[in-house]
CSV table of N, CA and C in Angstrom, one decimal:
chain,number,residue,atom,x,y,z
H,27,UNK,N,6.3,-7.1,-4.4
H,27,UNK,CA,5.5,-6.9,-3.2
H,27,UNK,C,6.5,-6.9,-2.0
H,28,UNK,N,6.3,-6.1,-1.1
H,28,UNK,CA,6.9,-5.8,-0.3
H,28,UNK,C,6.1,-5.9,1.3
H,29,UNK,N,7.1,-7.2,2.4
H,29,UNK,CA,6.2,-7.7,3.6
H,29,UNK,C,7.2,-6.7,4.5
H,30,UNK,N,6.4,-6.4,5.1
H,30,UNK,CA,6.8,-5.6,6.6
H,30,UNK,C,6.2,-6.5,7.9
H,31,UNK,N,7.0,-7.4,8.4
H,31,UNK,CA,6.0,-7.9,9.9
H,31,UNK,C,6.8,-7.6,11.0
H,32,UNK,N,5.9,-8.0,12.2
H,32,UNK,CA,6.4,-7.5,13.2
H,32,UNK,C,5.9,-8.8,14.6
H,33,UNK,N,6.4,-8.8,15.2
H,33,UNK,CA,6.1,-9.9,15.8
H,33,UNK,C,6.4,-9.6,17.3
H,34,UNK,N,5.0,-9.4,18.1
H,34,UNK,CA,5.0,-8.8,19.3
H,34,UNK,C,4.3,-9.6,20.2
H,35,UNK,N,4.6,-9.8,21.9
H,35,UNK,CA,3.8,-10.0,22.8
H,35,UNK,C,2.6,-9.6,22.6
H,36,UNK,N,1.3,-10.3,23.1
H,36,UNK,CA,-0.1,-10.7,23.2
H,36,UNK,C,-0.6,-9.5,24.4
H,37,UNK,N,0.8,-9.9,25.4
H,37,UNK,CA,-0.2,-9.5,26.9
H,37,UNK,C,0.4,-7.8,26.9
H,38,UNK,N,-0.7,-6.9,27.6
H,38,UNK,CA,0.0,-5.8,27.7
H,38,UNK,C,0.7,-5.6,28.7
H,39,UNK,N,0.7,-6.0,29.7
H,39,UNK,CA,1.6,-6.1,30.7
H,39,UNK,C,3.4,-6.9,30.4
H,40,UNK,N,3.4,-7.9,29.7
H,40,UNK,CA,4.7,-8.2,29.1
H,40,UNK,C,4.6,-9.9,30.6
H,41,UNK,N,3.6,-9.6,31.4
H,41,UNK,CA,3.0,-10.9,32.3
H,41,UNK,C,2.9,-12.9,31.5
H,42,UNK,N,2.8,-13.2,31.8
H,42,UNK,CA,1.9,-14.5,31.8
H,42,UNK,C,2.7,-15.3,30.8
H,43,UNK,N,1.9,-16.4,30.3
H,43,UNK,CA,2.4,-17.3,29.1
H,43,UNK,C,2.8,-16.6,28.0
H,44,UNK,N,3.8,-17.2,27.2
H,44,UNK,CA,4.3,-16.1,26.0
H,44,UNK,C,3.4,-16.4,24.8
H,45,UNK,N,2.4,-16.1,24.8
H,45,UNK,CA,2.1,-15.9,23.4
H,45,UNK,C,2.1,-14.9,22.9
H,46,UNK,N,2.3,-14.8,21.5
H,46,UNK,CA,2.8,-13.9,20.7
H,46,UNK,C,1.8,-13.6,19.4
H,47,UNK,N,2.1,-12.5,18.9
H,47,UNK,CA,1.7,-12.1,18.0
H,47,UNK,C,1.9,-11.8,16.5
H,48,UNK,N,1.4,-11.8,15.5
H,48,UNK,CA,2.3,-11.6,14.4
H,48,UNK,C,1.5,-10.8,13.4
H,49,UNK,N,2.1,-9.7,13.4
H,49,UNK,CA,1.7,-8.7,12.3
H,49,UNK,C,2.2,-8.6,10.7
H,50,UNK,N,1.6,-8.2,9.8
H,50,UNK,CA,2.3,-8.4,8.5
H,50,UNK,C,1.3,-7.4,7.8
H,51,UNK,N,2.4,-6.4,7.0
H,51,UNK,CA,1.6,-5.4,6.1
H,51,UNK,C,2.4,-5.5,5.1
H,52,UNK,N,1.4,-5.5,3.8
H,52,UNK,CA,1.8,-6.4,2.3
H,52,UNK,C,1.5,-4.7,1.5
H,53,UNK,N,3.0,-4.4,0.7
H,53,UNK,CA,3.0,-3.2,-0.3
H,53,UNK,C,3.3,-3.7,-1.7
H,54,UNK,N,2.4,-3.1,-2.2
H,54,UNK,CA,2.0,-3.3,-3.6
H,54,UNK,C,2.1,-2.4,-4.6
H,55,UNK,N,3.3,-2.6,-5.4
H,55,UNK,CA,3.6,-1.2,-6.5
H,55,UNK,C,3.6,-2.1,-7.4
H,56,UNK,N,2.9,-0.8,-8.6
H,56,UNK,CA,3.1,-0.9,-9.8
H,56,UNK,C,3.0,-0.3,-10.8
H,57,UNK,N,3.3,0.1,-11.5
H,57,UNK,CA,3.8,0.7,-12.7
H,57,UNK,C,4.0,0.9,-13.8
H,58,UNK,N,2.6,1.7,-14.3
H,58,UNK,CA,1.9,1.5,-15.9
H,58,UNK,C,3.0,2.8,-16.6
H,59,UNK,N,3.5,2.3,-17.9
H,59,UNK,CA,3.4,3.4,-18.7
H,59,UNK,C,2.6,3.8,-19.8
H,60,UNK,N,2.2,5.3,-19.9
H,60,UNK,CA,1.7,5.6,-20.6
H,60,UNK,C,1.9,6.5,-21.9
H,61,UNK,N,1.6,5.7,-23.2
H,61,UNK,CA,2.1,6.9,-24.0
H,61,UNK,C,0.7,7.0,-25.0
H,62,UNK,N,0.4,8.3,-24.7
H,62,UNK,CA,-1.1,8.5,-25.2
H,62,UNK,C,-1.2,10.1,-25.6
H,63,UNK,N,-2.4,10.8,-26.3
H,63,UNK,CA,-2.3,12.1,-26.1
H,63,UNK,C,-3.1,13.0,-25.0
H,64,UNK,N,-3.0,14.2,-24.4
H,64,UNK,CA,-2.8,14.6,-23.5
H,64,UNK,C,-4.5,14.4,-22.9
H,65,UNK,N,-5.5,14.2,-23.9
H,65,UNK,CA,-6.9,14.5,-23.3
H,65,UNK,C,-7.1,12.7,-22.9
H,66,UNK,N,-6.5,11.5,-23.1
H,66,UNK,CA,-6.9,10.4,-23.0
H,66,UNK,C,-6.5,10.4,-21.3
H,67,UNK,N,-4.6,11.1,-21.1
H,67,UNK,CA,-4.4,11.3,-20.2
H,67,UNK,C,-5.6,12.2,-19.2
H,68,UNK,N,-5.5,12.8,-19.3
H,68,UNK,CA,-6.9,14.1,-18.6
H,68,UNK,C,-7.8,13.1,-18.0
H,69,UNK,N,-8.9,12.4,-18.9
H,69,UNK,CA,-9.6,11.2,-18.8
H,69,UNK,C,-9.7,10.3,-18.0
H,70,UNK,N,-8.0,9.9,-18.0
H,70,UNK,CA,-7.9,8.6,-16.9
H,70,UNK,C,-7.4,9.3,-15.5
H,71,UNK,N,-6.9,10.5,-15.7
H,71,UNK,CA,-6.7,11.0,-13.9
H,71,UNK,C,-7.9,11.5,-13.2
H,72,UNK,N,-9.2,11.5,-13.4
H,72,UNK,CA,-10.2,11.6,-13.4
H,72,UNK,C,-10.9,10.7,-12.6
H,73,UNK,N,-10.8,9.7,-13.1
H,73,UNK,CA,-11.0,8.4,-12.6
H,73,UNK,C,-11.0,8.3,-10.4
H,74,UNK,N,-12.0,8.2,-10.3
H,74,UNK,CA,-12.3,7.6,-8.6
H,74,UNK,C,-11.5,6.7,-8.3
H,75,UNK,N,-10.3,6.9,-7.2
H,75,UNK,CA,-10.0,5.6,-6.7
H,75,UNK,C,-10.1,5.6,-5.5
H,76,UNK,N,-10.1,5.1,-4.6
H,76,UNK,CA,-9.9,4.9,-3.1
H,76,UNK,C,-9.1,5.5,-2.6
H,77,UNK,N,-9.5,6.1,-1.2
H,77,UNK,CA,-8.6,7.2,-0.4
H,77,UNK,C,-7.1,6.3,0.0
H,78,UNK,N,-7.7,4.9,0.2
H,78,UNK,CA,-6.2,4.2,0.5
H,78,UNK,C,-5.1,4.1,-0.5
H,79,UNK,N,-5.2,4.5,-1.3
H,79,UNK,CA,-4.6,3.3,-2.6
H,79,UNK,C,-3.5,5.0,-3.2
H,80,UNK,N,-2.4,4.9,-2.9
H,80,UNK,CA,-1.6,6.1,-3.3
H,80,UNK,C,-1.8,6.0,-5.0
H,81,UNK,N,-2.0,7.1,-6.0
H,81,UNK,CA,-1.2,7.1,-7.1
H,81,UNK,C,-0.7,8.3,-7.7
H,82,UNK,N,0.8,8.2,-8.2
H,82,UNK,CA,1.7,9.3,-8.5
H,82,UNK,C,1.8,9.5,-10.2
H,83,UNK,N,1.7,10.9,-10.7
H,83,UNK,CA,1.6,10.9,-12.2
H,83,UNK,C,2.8,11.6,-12.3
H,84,UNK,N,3.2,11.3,-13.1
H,84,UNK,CA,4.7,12.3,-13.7
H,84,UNK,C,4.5,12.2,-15.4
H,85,UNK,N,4.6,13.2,-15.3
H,85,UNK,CA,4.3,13.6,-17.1
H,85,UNK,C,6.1,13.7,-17.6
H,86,UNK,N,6.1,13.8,-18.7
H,86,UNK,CA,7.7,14.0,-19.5
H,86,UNK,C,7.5,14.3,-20.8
């Protein structure tokens, strides 16, 4: 897993008391292999997943 944060002023003017901010975006890889024949493959790239959620196929 991989944290990305970022830690910014509150105020938009950069004015007033310092409070602060804290951002954090959490990456998540992972990494199935598969050794199957080509129609089980077919079958599971098929499969609905969420527009968010990247996934990459590489055949060999």
């Amino acid at each position: 897993t991989k944290f990305l944060r970022i830690t910014t002023r509150k105020s938009p003017c950069g004015e007033g008391t310092n409070s602060w901010e804290h951002l954090e975006m959490r990456i998540h890889k992972r990494v199935i292999d598969l050794v199957a024949p080509m129609d089980v493959v077919r079958s599971i790239t098929t499969i609905q997943i969420d527009s968010s959620v990247q996934v990459e196929v590489t055949m060999n």
